[in-house]
Amino acid sequence: MTESRDPLLLRNDQAEHATGPVVVIDVLRAFTTAAYAFAAGAARIYLVSGVGEALALKAALPGSLAMGEDRGLRPEGFDLPNSPVAAAAADLDGRTIVQRTSAGTQGVVAARRADRLWCASLVVASATVAAVQAAGGGAPAYVVTGDRPERGMLGEDDRATALYLEDVRLGRGHDPRTTAHAIRTSDEAARTLALGAGHVDPLDVEYALDVDRFDFAMEVSRDPLGLRL
């Protein structure tokens, strides 16, 4: 018998209550960018909440790079923006990355009670589902990090991704092109592409829509330096 209940979708401000397996989603663009960074050879990615925190950890880790954004824009002192195209083109072989974003990394930091925690986007969709299922913890909660009502954002891109992952998990038929179209035409995609040179690449959204481009999942662990992918 297959499960039929609706998935548990949470905002960042609800993530602290999530237990069991938790999947934190940021498709435009944090966890798409992280996946491309790993594919470009990054050894590990530390996820932090603040810009200052990211720069301090970068300074403490010789040879590391800071990657991400603040309200969509690359902060001063960051080596890479929150751009999958930029991450894919960078020489990251063996490098440690410190990532800070306004939505995605905030959800990870908030989900402190999760038993197991993954970061997800469409480019690692099936691999993430397989990892969640293999962990055996049951149905996951999904943190829809783009749902920020205080800023008038509904997170429709991350919500569509969460529903797609749940359909894959339950073996429901779902055409990924439908999800890709919903994200491509979302308000968040328009906001992303309007950020301008140095903060976004015109192909960032298309890179984010390449479903199952990578065959790895990105699980979060904690070590003495913090939260690590």
Short mmCIF file of C-alpha atoms in Angstrom, two decimals:
data_model
loop_
_atom_site.label_atom_id
_atom_site.label_comp_id
_atom_site.label_asym_id
_atom_site.label_seq_id
_atom_site.Cartn_x
_atom_site.Cartn_y
_atom_site.Cartn_z
CA MET A 1 0.00 0.00 0.00
CA THR A 2 1.37 3.43 -0.91
CA GLU A 3 1.20 6.49 1.29
CA SER A 4 -1.41 9.05 0.34
CA ARG A 5 -1.10 11.80 2.92
CA ASP A 6 -0.07 15.28 1.90
CA PRO A 7 3.61 16.05 2.51
CA LEU A 8 4.60 18.16 5.49
CA LEU A 9 5.71 21.53 4.10
CA LEU A 10 7.34 23.97 6.52
CA ARG A 11 8.69 27.51 6.31
CA ASN A 12 12.07 28.44 7.75
CA ASP A 13 10.39 29.85 10.85
CA GLN A 14 8.74 26.46 11.42
CA ALA A 15 11.80 24.31 10.70
CA GLU A 16 12.98 24.23 14.30
CA HIS A 17 10.00 22.00 15.14
CA ALA A 18 10.80 19.37 12.50
CA THR A 19 12.03 15.98 13.71
CA GLY A 20 12.81 12.77 11.86
CA PRO A 21 14.12 13.08 8.30
CA VAL A 22 14.09 16.66 6.97
CA VAL A 23 14.79 17.90 3.45
CA VAL A 24 15.64 21.58 3.12
CA ILE A 25 14.90 22.90 -0.37
CA ASP A 26 16.31 25.90 -2.18
CA VAL A 27 16.17 25.40 -5.92
CA LEU A 28 16.80 29.06 -6.86
CA ARG A 29 19.57 28.90 -6.05
CA ALA A 30 21.46 27.83 -2.92
CA PHE A 31 21.32 24.06 -3.16
CA THR A 32 21.54 24.05 -6.93
CA THR A 33 24.72 26.11 -6.57
CA ALA A 34 26.04 23.76 -3.86
CA ALA A 35 25.51 20.74 -6.11
CA TYR A 36 27.37 22.36 -9.00
CA ALA A 37 30.17 23.29 -6.59
CA PHE A 38 30.55 19.65 -5.57
CA ALA A 39 30.53 18.61 -9.21
CA ALA A 40 33.32 21.15 -9.79
CA GLY A 41 35.43 19.38 -7.17
CA ALA A 42 34.59 21.07 -3.85
CA ALA A 43 35.52 18.81 -0.94
CA ARG A 44 33.06 20.17 1.63
CA ILE A 45 30.64 23.04 2.13
CA TYR A 46 29.99 24.67 5.49
CA LEU A 47 26.56 26.25 5.83
CA VAL A 48 26.20 29.36 7.97
CA SER A 49 23.58 31.95 8.80
CA GLY A 50 25.37 35.32 8.64
CA VAL A 51 27.62 37.15 6.22
CA GLY A 52 30.08 37.99 8.99
CA GLU A 53 30.02 34.39 10.15
CA ALA A 54 30.88 33.23 6.64
CA LEU A 55 33.80 35.63 6.34
CA ALA A 56 35.11 34.68 9.78
CA LEU A 57 35.03 30.98 8.98
CA LYS A 58 36.68 31.62 5.63
CA ALA A 59 39.47 33.48 7.41
CA ALA A 60 39.90 30.58 9.84
CA LEU A 61 40.22 28.05 7.02
CA PRO A 62 43.19 28.93 4.77
CA GLY A 63 42.42 28.31 1.12
CA SER A 64 38.66 28.24 1.61
CA LEU A 65 36.18 30.30 -0.40
CA ALA A 66 33.03 32.16 0.60
CA MET A 67 30.03 31.64 -1.68
CA GLY A 68 26.50 32.99 -1.56
CA GLU A 69 24.41 36.09 -1.24
CA ASP A 70 22.64 38.60 0.97
CA ARG A 71 19.21 39.54 -0.40
CA GLY A 72 20.34 38.03 -3.70
CA LEU A 73 23.55 40.04 -4.04
CA ARG A 74 27.11 38.81 -3.57
CA PRO A 75 28.48 40.39 -0.37
CA GLU A 76 31.84 42.12 -0.30
CA GLY A 77 34.55 39.60 0.46
CA PHE A 78 32.70 36.64 -1.05
CA ASP A 79 34.59 34.81 -3.77
CA LEU A 80 31.56 33.44 -5.59
CA PRO A 81 27.96 34.60 -5.94
CA ASN A 82 25.01 32.29 -5.40
CA SER A 83 25.22 31.14 -9.01
CA PRO A 84 25.32 27.56 -10.28
CA VAL A 85 26.87 28.76 -13.53
CA ALA A 86 29.69 30.49 -11.63
CA ALA A 87 30.21 27.45 -9.40
CA ALA A 88 30.35 25.11 -12.40
CA ALA A 89 33.01 27.27 -14.07
CA ALA A 90 35.21 27.71 -10.97
CA ASP A 91 38.29 25.64 -10.11
CA LEU A 92 37.06 24.14 -6.85
CA ASP A 93 39.05 20.92 -6.81
CA GLY A 94 39.60 19.97 -3.17
CA ARG A 95 38.46 23.37 -1.91
CA THR A 96 36.43 24.07 1.20
CA ILE A 97 33.44 26.37 0.63
CA VAL A 98 31.60 28.46 3.19
CA GLN A 99 28.08 29.14 1.95
CA ARG A 100 25.66 31.75 3.25
CA THR A 101 22.32 32.56 1.64
CA SER A 102 19.20 34.43 2.68
CA ALA A 103 16.89 31.41 2.47
CA GLY A 104 18.55 28.02 1.98
CA THR A 105 21.24 28.07 4.63
CA GLN A 106 18.82 29.70 7.06
CA GLY A 107 16.55 26.66 6.78
CA VAL A 108 19.42 24.30 7.52
CA VAL A 109 20.50 26.25 10.60
CA ALA A 110 16.89 26.35 11.83
CA ALA A 111 16.26 22.59 11.43
CA ARG A 112 18.28 21.78 14.54
CA ARG A 113 16.03 18.95 15.77
CA ALA A 114 16.13 16.89 12.58
CA ASP A 115 17.33 13.31 13.00
CA ARG A 116 18.73 13.32 9.44
CA LEU A 117 19.00 16.40 7.26
CA TRP A 118 19.50 16.84 3.52
CA CYS A 119 19.77 19.84 1.21
CA ALA A 120 17.95 19.43 -2.07
CA SER A 121 17.16 20.91 -5.43
CA LEU A 122 16.00 19.46 -8.76
CA VAL A 123 19.51 18.64 -9.95
CA VAL A 124 19.83 16.06 -7.13
CA ALA A 125 16.15 15.13 -6.85
CA SER A 126 16.17 11.36 -7.33
CA ALA A 127 19.43 10.86 -5.46
CA THR A 128 18.00 12.78 -2.49
CA VAL A 129 14.84 10.69 -2.50
CA ALA A 130 16.90 7.49 -2.63
CA ALA A 131 19.00 8.64 0.33
CA VAL A 132 15.92 9.54 2.39
CA GLN A 133 14.33 6.19 1.64
CA ALA A 134 17.52 4.29 2.44
CA ALA A 135 17.73 6.05 5.81
CA GLY A 136 14.48 4.37 6.80
CA GLY A 137 13.06 7.19 8.88
CA GLY A 138 9.71 7.39 7.14
CA ALA A 139 8.13 10.34 5.38
CA PRO A 140 10.29 13.46 5.48
CA ALA A 141 9.33 17.01 6.28
CA TYR A 142 10.22 19.49 3.55
CA VAL A 143 11.43 22.98 4.45
CA VAL A 144 10.29 25.35 1.69
CA THR A 145 12.92 28.00 2.32
CA GLY A 146 11.62 30.47 -0.26
CA ASP A 147 8.28 30.79 1.53
CA ARG A 148 8.91 34.09 3.33
CA PRO A 149 5.59 35.84 3.82
CA GLU A 150 7.25 38.73 5.67
CA ARG A 151 8.86 39.65 2.32
CA GLY A 152 5.83 38.81 0.20
CA MET A 153 7.44 35.64 -1.19
CA LEU A 154 5.44 32.44 -1.52
CA GLY A 155 8.28 30.10 -2.40
CA GLU A 156 6.40 28.58 -5.29
CA ASP A 157 9.65 27.31 -6.82
CA ASP A 158 10.67 25.43 -3.68
CA ARG A 159 7.11 24.22 -3.08
CA ALA A 160 6.95 22.78 -6.60
CA THR A 161 10.28 21.04 -5.99
CA ALA A 162 9.09 19.58 -2.68
CA LEU A 163 5.94 18.19 -4.30
CA TYR A 164 8.02 16.73 -7.11
CA LEU A 165 10.36 14.98 -4.66
CA GLU A 166 7.39 13.58 -2.77
CA ASP A 167 5.84 12.27 -5.98
CA VAL A 168 9.12 10.55 -6.82
CA ARG A 169 9.33 9.11 -3.30
CA LEU A 170 5.82 7.66 -3.52
CA GLY A 171 6.22 6.43 -7.08
CA ARG A 172 3.57 8.71 -8.49
CA GLY A 173 3.74 9.58 -12.13
CA HIS A 174 4.95 13.15 -12.52
CA ASP A 175 6.44 14.80 -15.59
CA PRO A 176 9.47 16.82 -14.46
CA ARG A 177 8.80 19.22 -17.32
CA THR A 178 5.69 20.37 -15.48
CA THR A 179 7.73 21.24 -12.40
CA ALA A 180 10.42 22.89 -14.51
CA HIS A 181 7.83 25.06 -16.25
CA ALA A 182 6.32 26.11 -12.93
CA ILE A 183 9.73 27.19 -11.65
CA ARG A 184 10.81 28.86 -14.89
CA THR A 185 7.67 31.04 -14.85
CA SER A 186 7.68 31.73 -11.09
CA ASP A 187 8.07 35.12 -9.47
CA GLU A 188 11.28 33.91 -7.86
CA ALA A 189 12.79 33.14 -11.26
CA ALA A 190 11.96 36.65 -12.42
CA ARG A 191 13.43 38.18 -9.26
CA THR A 192 16.56 36.08 -9.65
CA LEU A 193 17.19 37.05 -13.24
CA ALA A 194 16.71 40.73 -12.39
CA LEU A 195 19.62 40.78 -9.89
CA GLY A 196 22.14 41.84 -12.50
CA ALA A 197 25.68 41.03 -13.56
CA GLY A 198 27.99 39.84 -10.83
CA HIS A 199 25.10 38.39 -8.85
CA VAL A 200 23.31 36.14 -11.33
CA ASP A 201 24.12 34.51 -14.64
CA PRO A 202 21.37 34.56 -17.29
CA LEU A 203 21.57 30.75 -17.40
CA ASP A 204 21.27 30.18 -13.64
CA VAL A 205 17.59 29.28 -13.81
CA GLU A 206 18.12 26.83 -16.66
CA TYR A 207 20.97 25.18 -14.77
CA ALA A 208 18.58 24.77 -11.83
CA LEU A 209 16.00 23.01 -14.00
CA ASP A 210 18.30 20.21 -15.18
CA VAL A 211 16.47 17.47 -13.24
CA ASP A 212 18.71 14.68 -11.91
CA ARG A 213 21.85 16.11 -13.46
CA PHE A 214 23.83 14.66 -10.54
CA ASP A 215 23.64 11.27 -8.87
CA PHE A 216 24.61 12.31 -5.33
CA ALA A 217 22.64 13.49 -2.34
CA MET A 218 23.84 16.26 -0.02
CA GLU A 219 23.43 15.29 3.63
CA VAL A 220 24.25 17.69 6.43
CA SER A 221 26.48 16.62 9.30
CA ARG A 222 27.92 18.54 12.23
CA ASP A 223 31.62 18.73 13.03
CA PRO A 224 33.64 21.03 15.33
CA LEU A 225 33.51 23.81 12.73
CA GLY A 226 29.74 23.70 12.18
CA LEU A 227 27.16 22.36 9.73
CA ARG A 228 28.82 20.61 6.80
CA LEU A 229 27.64 19.20 3.49
#
